Amino acid sequence: MKRNKLMLYLLAITIMMVSVLFMGASCSSTTANVSNAVMTTGVDDSSLPIDEVTSFPVNTDVYVAAELHNAPDDTDITFIWYLEDQVVDSVTINNGDVSDAPLWGILPAELVTTPGNYAVEIYIDDREEPDTVTEFVVK
């Protein structure tokens, strides 16, 4: 009887250990996130937006400023810029060892040559859904 109980306990512990291992192997999520994205005409020395706008003239540098939170070391942040659902530019930066900080991206003036509806998506690592999507207009 005692032997059966011992075997049952060992089996239960083994199942729990294997379950934990499989959960760790299949779960590579991070708590990193990007929030409070705004379109701006520039950023200051602290990487904060100098203003908040929704439209830009043609042939102007376009900035997006946001906040990075809870990022582990070597987190990749990708900015994908769109014009009418067509990718215009994509840039990936790395946070190094900075966990919480302002961040910004730029769409250079030479890529802002067509009036229309634009958007920028910001992704953390290999996520399939963006952390933030910000729309703006070029006139």
XYZ file of N, CA and C in Angstrom:
417
model
N 0.823 -1.194 0.000
C 0.000 0.000 0.000
C 0.867 1.259 0.000
N 1.900 1.269 0.906
C 2.793 2.424 0.958
C 3.551 2.579 -0.346
N 3.909 1.452 -0.936
C 4.660 1.502 -2.186
C 3.804 2.107 -3.296
N 2.543 1.761 -3.362
C 1.631 2.315 -4.367
C 1.481 3.821 -4.201
N 1.390 4.276 -2.946
C 1.276 5.713 -2.674
C 2.535 6.442 -3.112
N 3.679 5.872 -2.814
C 4.955 6.460 -3.189
C 5.063 6.565 -4.709
N 4.688 5.508 -5.399
C 4.724 5.506 -6.866
C 3.775 6.568 -7.431
N 2.611 6.714 -6.813
C 1.648 7.713 -7.250
C 2.213 9.123 -7.075
N 2.844 9.387 -5.935
C 3.467 10.695 -5.689
C 4.585 10.968 -6.696
N 5.427 9.969 -6.937
C 6.518 10.131 -7.895
C 5.983 10.389 -9.300
N 4.937 9.707 -9.678
C 4.320 9.916 -10.979
C 3.751 11.329 -11.089
N 3.079 11.782 -10.046
C 2.508 13.134 -10.053
C 3.599 14.198 -10.144
N 4.675 14.022 -9.399
C 5.788 14.980 -9.434
C 6.431 14.989 -10.819
N 6.610 13.820 -11.410
C 7.204 13.725 -12.741
C 6.330 14.433 -13.776
N 5.042 14.217 -13.701
C 4.118 14.866 -14.644
C 4.178 16.384 -14.489
N 4.225 16.869 -13.247
C 4.299 18.318 -13.032
C 5.610 18.885 -13.574
N 6.711 18.182 -13.362
C 8.007 18.662 -13.843
C 8.033 18.709 -15.370
N 7.536 17.686 -16.011
C 7.488 17.655 -17.470
C 6.587 18.764 -17.995
N 5.469 19.002 -17.332
C 4.564 20.078 -17.742
C 5.244 21.434 -17.669
N 5.974 21.673 -16.598
C 6.692 22.946 -16.446
C 7.733 23.099 -17.546
N 8.459 22.038 -17.867
C 9.461 22.097 -18.932
C 8.824 22.425 -20.270
N 7.703 21.784 -20.585
C 7.038 22.053 -21.852
C 6.473 23.460 -21.896
N 5.970 23.960 -20.797
C 5.450 25.332 -20.769
C 6.585 26.313 -21.027
N 7.727 26.101 -20.426
C 8.870 26.983 -20.631
C 9.366 26.944 -22.058
N 9.342 25.787 -22.687
C 9.835 25.663 -24.051
C 8.897 26.314 -25.057
N 7.619 26.301 -24.784
C 6.684 26.835 -25.764
C 6.283 28.273 -25.482
N 6.708 28.804 -24.373
C 6.297 30.144 -23.995
C 7.502 31.065 -23.963
N 7.652 31.893 -25.003
C 8.791 32.799 -25.051
C 8.318 34.249 -25.008
N 7.242 34.494 -24.337
C 6.698 35.840 -24.298
C 7.510 36.717 -23.363
N 7.368 38.001 -23.548
C 8.042 38.970 -22.717
C 7.006 39.973 -22.229
N 7.306 40.622 -21.146
C 6.387 41.647 -20.642
C 6.674 43.000 -21.267
N 7.649 43.056 -22.156
C 7.978 44.323 -22.818
C 6.766 44.846 -23.573
N 6.613 46.167 -23.569
C 5.527 46.778 -24.332
C 5.889 48.195 -24.730
N 5.186 48.680 -25.732
C 5.337 50.048 -26.218
C 3.987 50.726 -26.039
N 3.999 51.951 -25.481
C 2.742 52.662 -25.262
C 2.916 54.150 -25.540
N 1.790 54.836 -25.555
C 1.736 56.299 -25.690
C 2.452 56.827 -26.928
N 2.276 56.146 -28.060
C 2.896 56.606 -29.301
C 2.180 57.844 -29.827
N 2.965 58.835 -30.246
C 2.434 60.056 -30.845
C 3.291 60.439 -32.043
N 2.663 61.067 -33.005
C 3.392 61.608 -34.143
C 3.889 62.996 -33.751
N 5.101 63.314 -34.188
C 5.719 64.573 -33.799
C 6.643 65.076 -34.903
N 6.944 66.353 -34.871
C 7.866 66.921 -35.862
C 9.319 66.785 -35.421
N 9.545 66.263 -34.219
C 10.906 66.062 -33.740
C 10.913 65.597 -32.302
N 12.097 65.271 -31.809
C 12.268 64.872 -30.415
C 13.362 65.730 -29.792
N 13.267 65.943 -28.488
C 14.272 66.746 -27.789
C 15.458 65.874 -27.363
N 16.374 66.456 -26.615
C 17.576 65.739 -26.191
C 17.282 64.543 -25.289
N 16.100 64.515 -24.689
C 15.692 63.392 -23.837
C 14.863 62.364 -24.596
N 14.791 62.502 -25.918
C 14.018 61.619 -26.801
C 12.510 61.739 -26.589
N 12.072 62.875 -26.075
C 10.640 63.128 -25.888
C 10.116 63.952 -27.055
N 8.839 63.766 -27.425
C 8.287 64.528 -28.550
C 8.242 66.022 -28.230
N 8.551 66.848 -29.237
C 8.497 68.301 -29.026
C 7.093 68.848 -29.255
N 6.246 68.066 -29.923
C 4.859 68.453 -30.149
C 4.083 67.190 -30.505
N 2.804 67.334 -30.736
C 1.970 66.213 -31.165
C 1.154 66.680 -32.351
N 1.320 66.006 -33.486
C 0.642 66.407 -34.715
C -0.030 65.200 -35.354
N -0.906 65.475 -36.313
C -1.557 64.388 -37.042
C -1.314 64.476 -38.544
N -0.710 65.578 -38.993
C -0.415 65.703 -40.421
C 0.943 66.368 -40.624
N 1.532 66.068 -41.783
C 2.858 66.575 -42.145
C 2.826 67.030 -43.598
N 3.671 67.997 -43.949
C 3.817 68.342 -45.360
C 4.665 67.284 -46.080
N 4.530 67.226 -47.383
C 5.346 66.346 -48.213
C 6.814 66.749 -48.038
N 7.720 65.781 -48.192
C 9.173 65.998 -48.111
C 9.634 66.523 -46.758
N 9.019 66.013 -45.680
C 9.373 66.387 -44.314
C 9.711 65.128 -43.528
N 10.710 65.231 -42.648
C 10.971 64.116 -41.734
C 9.752 63.918 -40.836
N 9.345 62.657 -40.668
C 8.193 62.314 -39.843
C 8.696 61.466 -38.676
N 8.364 61.869 -37.464
C 8.799 61.157 -36.263
C 7.610 60.533 -35.545
N 7.873 59.390 -34.917
C 6.948 58.815 -33.953
C 7.736 58.669 -32.654
N 7.135 59.079 -31.555
C 7.758 58.946 -30.235
C 6.838 58.097 -29.368
N 7.433 57.246 -28.548
C 6.648 56.342 -27.700
C 7.452 56.030 -26.442
N 6.882 55.152 -25.617
C 7.540 54.726 -24.382
C 7.736 53.219 -24.407
N 8.945 52.787 -24.092
C 9.261 51.376 -23.963
C 9.228 51.021 -22.484
N 8.565 49.915 -22.152
C 8.444 49.486 -20.755
C 8.755 48.004 -20.620
N 9.379 47.640 -19.482
C 9.606 46.241 -19.082
C 10.378 45.409 -20.104
N 11.279 46.019 -20.828
C 12.004 45.296 -21.869
C 13.245 44.608 -21.305
N 13.361 43.302 -21.510
C 14.602 42.631 -21.113
C 15.752 43.090 -22.019
N 16.976 42.797 -21.621
C 18.140 43.137 -22.436
C 17.996 42.551 -23.838
N 18.506 43.294 -24.812
C 18.535 42.869 -26.215
C 17.159 42.616 -26.817
N 16.204 43.454 -26.456
C 14.883 43.397 -27.074
C 14.924 44.178 -28.385
N 14.380 43.597 -29.447
C 14.302 44.291 -30.733
C 12.973 45.029 -30.828
N 13.028 46.268 -31.308
C 11.842 47.086 -31.540
C 11.828 47.423 -33.024
N 10.757 47.061 -33.709
C 10.662 47.269 -35.153
C 9.585 48.297 -35.468
N 9.946 49.262 -36.310
C 9.033 50.276 -36.818
C 8.754 49.931 -38.277
N 7.476 49.743 -38.619
C 7.100 49.511 -40.012
C 6.193 50.657 -40.433
N 6.635 51.384 -41.466
C 5.931 52.567 -41.964
C 5.153 52.203 -43.217
N 3.906 52.655 -43.290
C 3.017 52.335 -44.406
C 2.465 53.590 -45.066
N 2.253 53.506 -46.365
C 1.466 54.476 -47.125
C 0.359 53.681 -47.793
N -0.890 53.949 -47.399
C -2.041 53.249 -47.992
C -1.818 51.734 -48.014
N -1.428 51.146 -46.907
C -1.237 49.708 -46.731
C -0.042 49.125 -47.488
N 0.817 49.964 -48.051
C 2.048 49.502 -48.703
C 3.230 49.882 -47.820
N 4.122 48.934 -47.561
C 5.282 49.211 -46.719
C 6.198 50.217 -47.418
N 6.523 51.282 -46.702
C 7.422 52.323 -47.205
C 8.831 52.104 -46.652
N 8.914 51.719 -45.378
C 10.201 51.531 -44.727
C 10.016 50.643 -43.504
N 11.089 49.987 -43.100
C 11.084 49.158 -41.902
C 12.459 49.271 -41.248
N 12.457 49.560 -39.956
C 13.710 49.722 -39.217
C 13.589 48.986 -37.891
N 14.637 48.240 -37.525
C 14.674 47.554 -36.238
C 15.834 48.107 -35.423
N 15.517 48.444 -34.166
C 16.543 48.907 -33.238
C 16.580 47.936 -32.056
N 17.629 48.020 -31.253
C 17.771 47.143 -30.090
C 17.912 48.009 -28.852
N 17.264 47.615 -27.773
C 17.296 48.417 -26.549
C 18.571 48.246 -25.744
N 19.438 47.298 -26.118
C 20.654 47.060 -25.329
C 20.284 46.562 -23.949
N 20.601 47.355 -22.917
C 20.258 46.958 -21.556
C 19.304 47.938 -20.887
N 18.589 48.735 -21.705
C 17.643 49.721 -21.183
C 16.248 49.098 -21.122
N 15.661 49.070 -19.937
C 14.367 48.429 -19.743
C 13.193 49.366 -20.004
N 13.283 50.584 -19.484
C 12.200 51.564 -19.607
C 12.796 52.872 -20.116
N 12.285 53.345 -21.258
C 12.850 54.573 -21.823
C 11.946 55.101 -22.930
N 12.066 56.399 -23.208
C 11.406 56.910 -24.402
C 12.127 56.339 -25.632
N 11.385 56.133 -26.691
C 12.004 55.709 -27.942
C 11.338 56.444 -29.084
N 12.030 56.516 -30.203
C 11.463 57.206 -31.350
C 11.986 56.590 -32.639
N 11.211 56.810 -33.691
C 11.592 56.375 -35.022
C 11.346 57.509 -35.991
N 12.004 57.435 -37.133
C 11.874 58.490 -38.131
C 11.654 57.890 -39.508
N 10.747 58.513 -40.246
C 10.574 58.235 -41.664
C 11.214 59.419 -42.380
N 12.373 59.211 -43.027
C 13.101 60.328 -43.618
C 12.322 61.027 -44.731
N 12.595 62.327 -44.878
C 11.880 63.163 -45.852
C 11.911 62.581 -47.257
N 13.005 61.916 -47.643
C 13.081 61.373 -49.003
C 12.108 60.221 -49.236
N 11.506 59.696 -48.166
C 10.483 58.651 -48.304
C 9.068 59.208 -48.114
N 8.967 60.506 -47.859
C 7.668 61.156 -47.639
C 7.393 62.057 -48.839
N 7.237 61.435 -50.006
C 7.098 62.198 -51.249
C 5.686 62.192 -51.813
N 4.818 61.395 -51.231
C 3.465 61.232 -51.762
C 2.443 61.615 -50.704
N 1.506 62.511 -51.032
C 0.417 62.795 -50.095
C -0.432 61.540 -49.891
N -1.018 61.419 -48.708
C -1.896 60.278 -48.463
C -1.983 59.917 -46.998
N -2.624 58.778 -46.737
C -2.798 58.266 -45.384
C -1.664 57.294 -45.061
N -0.943 57.607 -44.009
C 0.197 56.816 -43.572
C -0.101 56.209 -42.208
N 0.742 55.248 -41.827
C 0.670 54.662 -40.488
C 2.042 54.113 -40.133
N 2.284 53.993 -38.847
C 3.492 53.326 -38.362
C 3.075 52.325 -37.298
N 3.574 51.093 -37.453
C 3.337 50.041 -36.471
C 4.650 49.802 -35.729
N 4.539 49.592 -34.419
C 5.723 49.303 -33.617
C 5.545 47.922 -32.994
N 6.534 47.065 -33.237
C 6.506 45.680 -32.764
C 7.638 45.422 -31.777
N 7.397 44.538 -30.824
C 8.422 44.038 -29.916
C 8.834 42.648 -30.407
N 10.144 42.461 -30.569
C 10.709 41.185 -31.006
C 9.941 40.627 -32.202
N 9.518 39.374 -32.133
C 8.867 38.725 -33.283
C 7.353 38.638 -33.140
N 6.769 39.549 -32.405
C 5.311 39.510 -32.237
C 4.622 39.666 -33.585
N 3.500 38.990 -33.707
C 2.737 39.062 -34.948
C 1.786 40.250 -34.965
N 1.405 40.727 -33.802
C 0.526 41.893 -33.682
C 1.344 43.067 -33.154
N 1.144 44.262 -33.722
C 1.915 45.415 -33.241
C 1.486 45.832 -31.834
N 2.444 46.371 -31.099
C 2.122 46.934 -29.778
C 1.331 48.221 -29.928
N 1.615 48.946 -31.001
C 0.905 50.195 -31.236
C 0.860 50.491 -32.728
N -0.212 51.116 -33.155
C -0.382 51.580 -34.534
C -0.782 53.047 -34.453
N -0.043 53.900 -35.163
C -0.353 55.329 -35.150
C -0.523 55.790 -36.591
N -1.651 56.437 -36.852
C -1.956 56.913 -38.197
C -1.697 58.410 -38.306
N -1.359 58.855 -39.529
C -1.143 60.276 -39.790
C -1.352 60.534 -41.270
N -1.415 61.807 -41.625
C -1.670 62.212 -43.012
C -0.503 63.056 -43.500
N -0.157 62.850 -44.763
C 0.818 63.710 -45.441
C 0.035 64.479 -46.510
N 0.163 65.828 -46.431
C -0.583 66.690 -47.358
C 0.353 67.390 -48.323
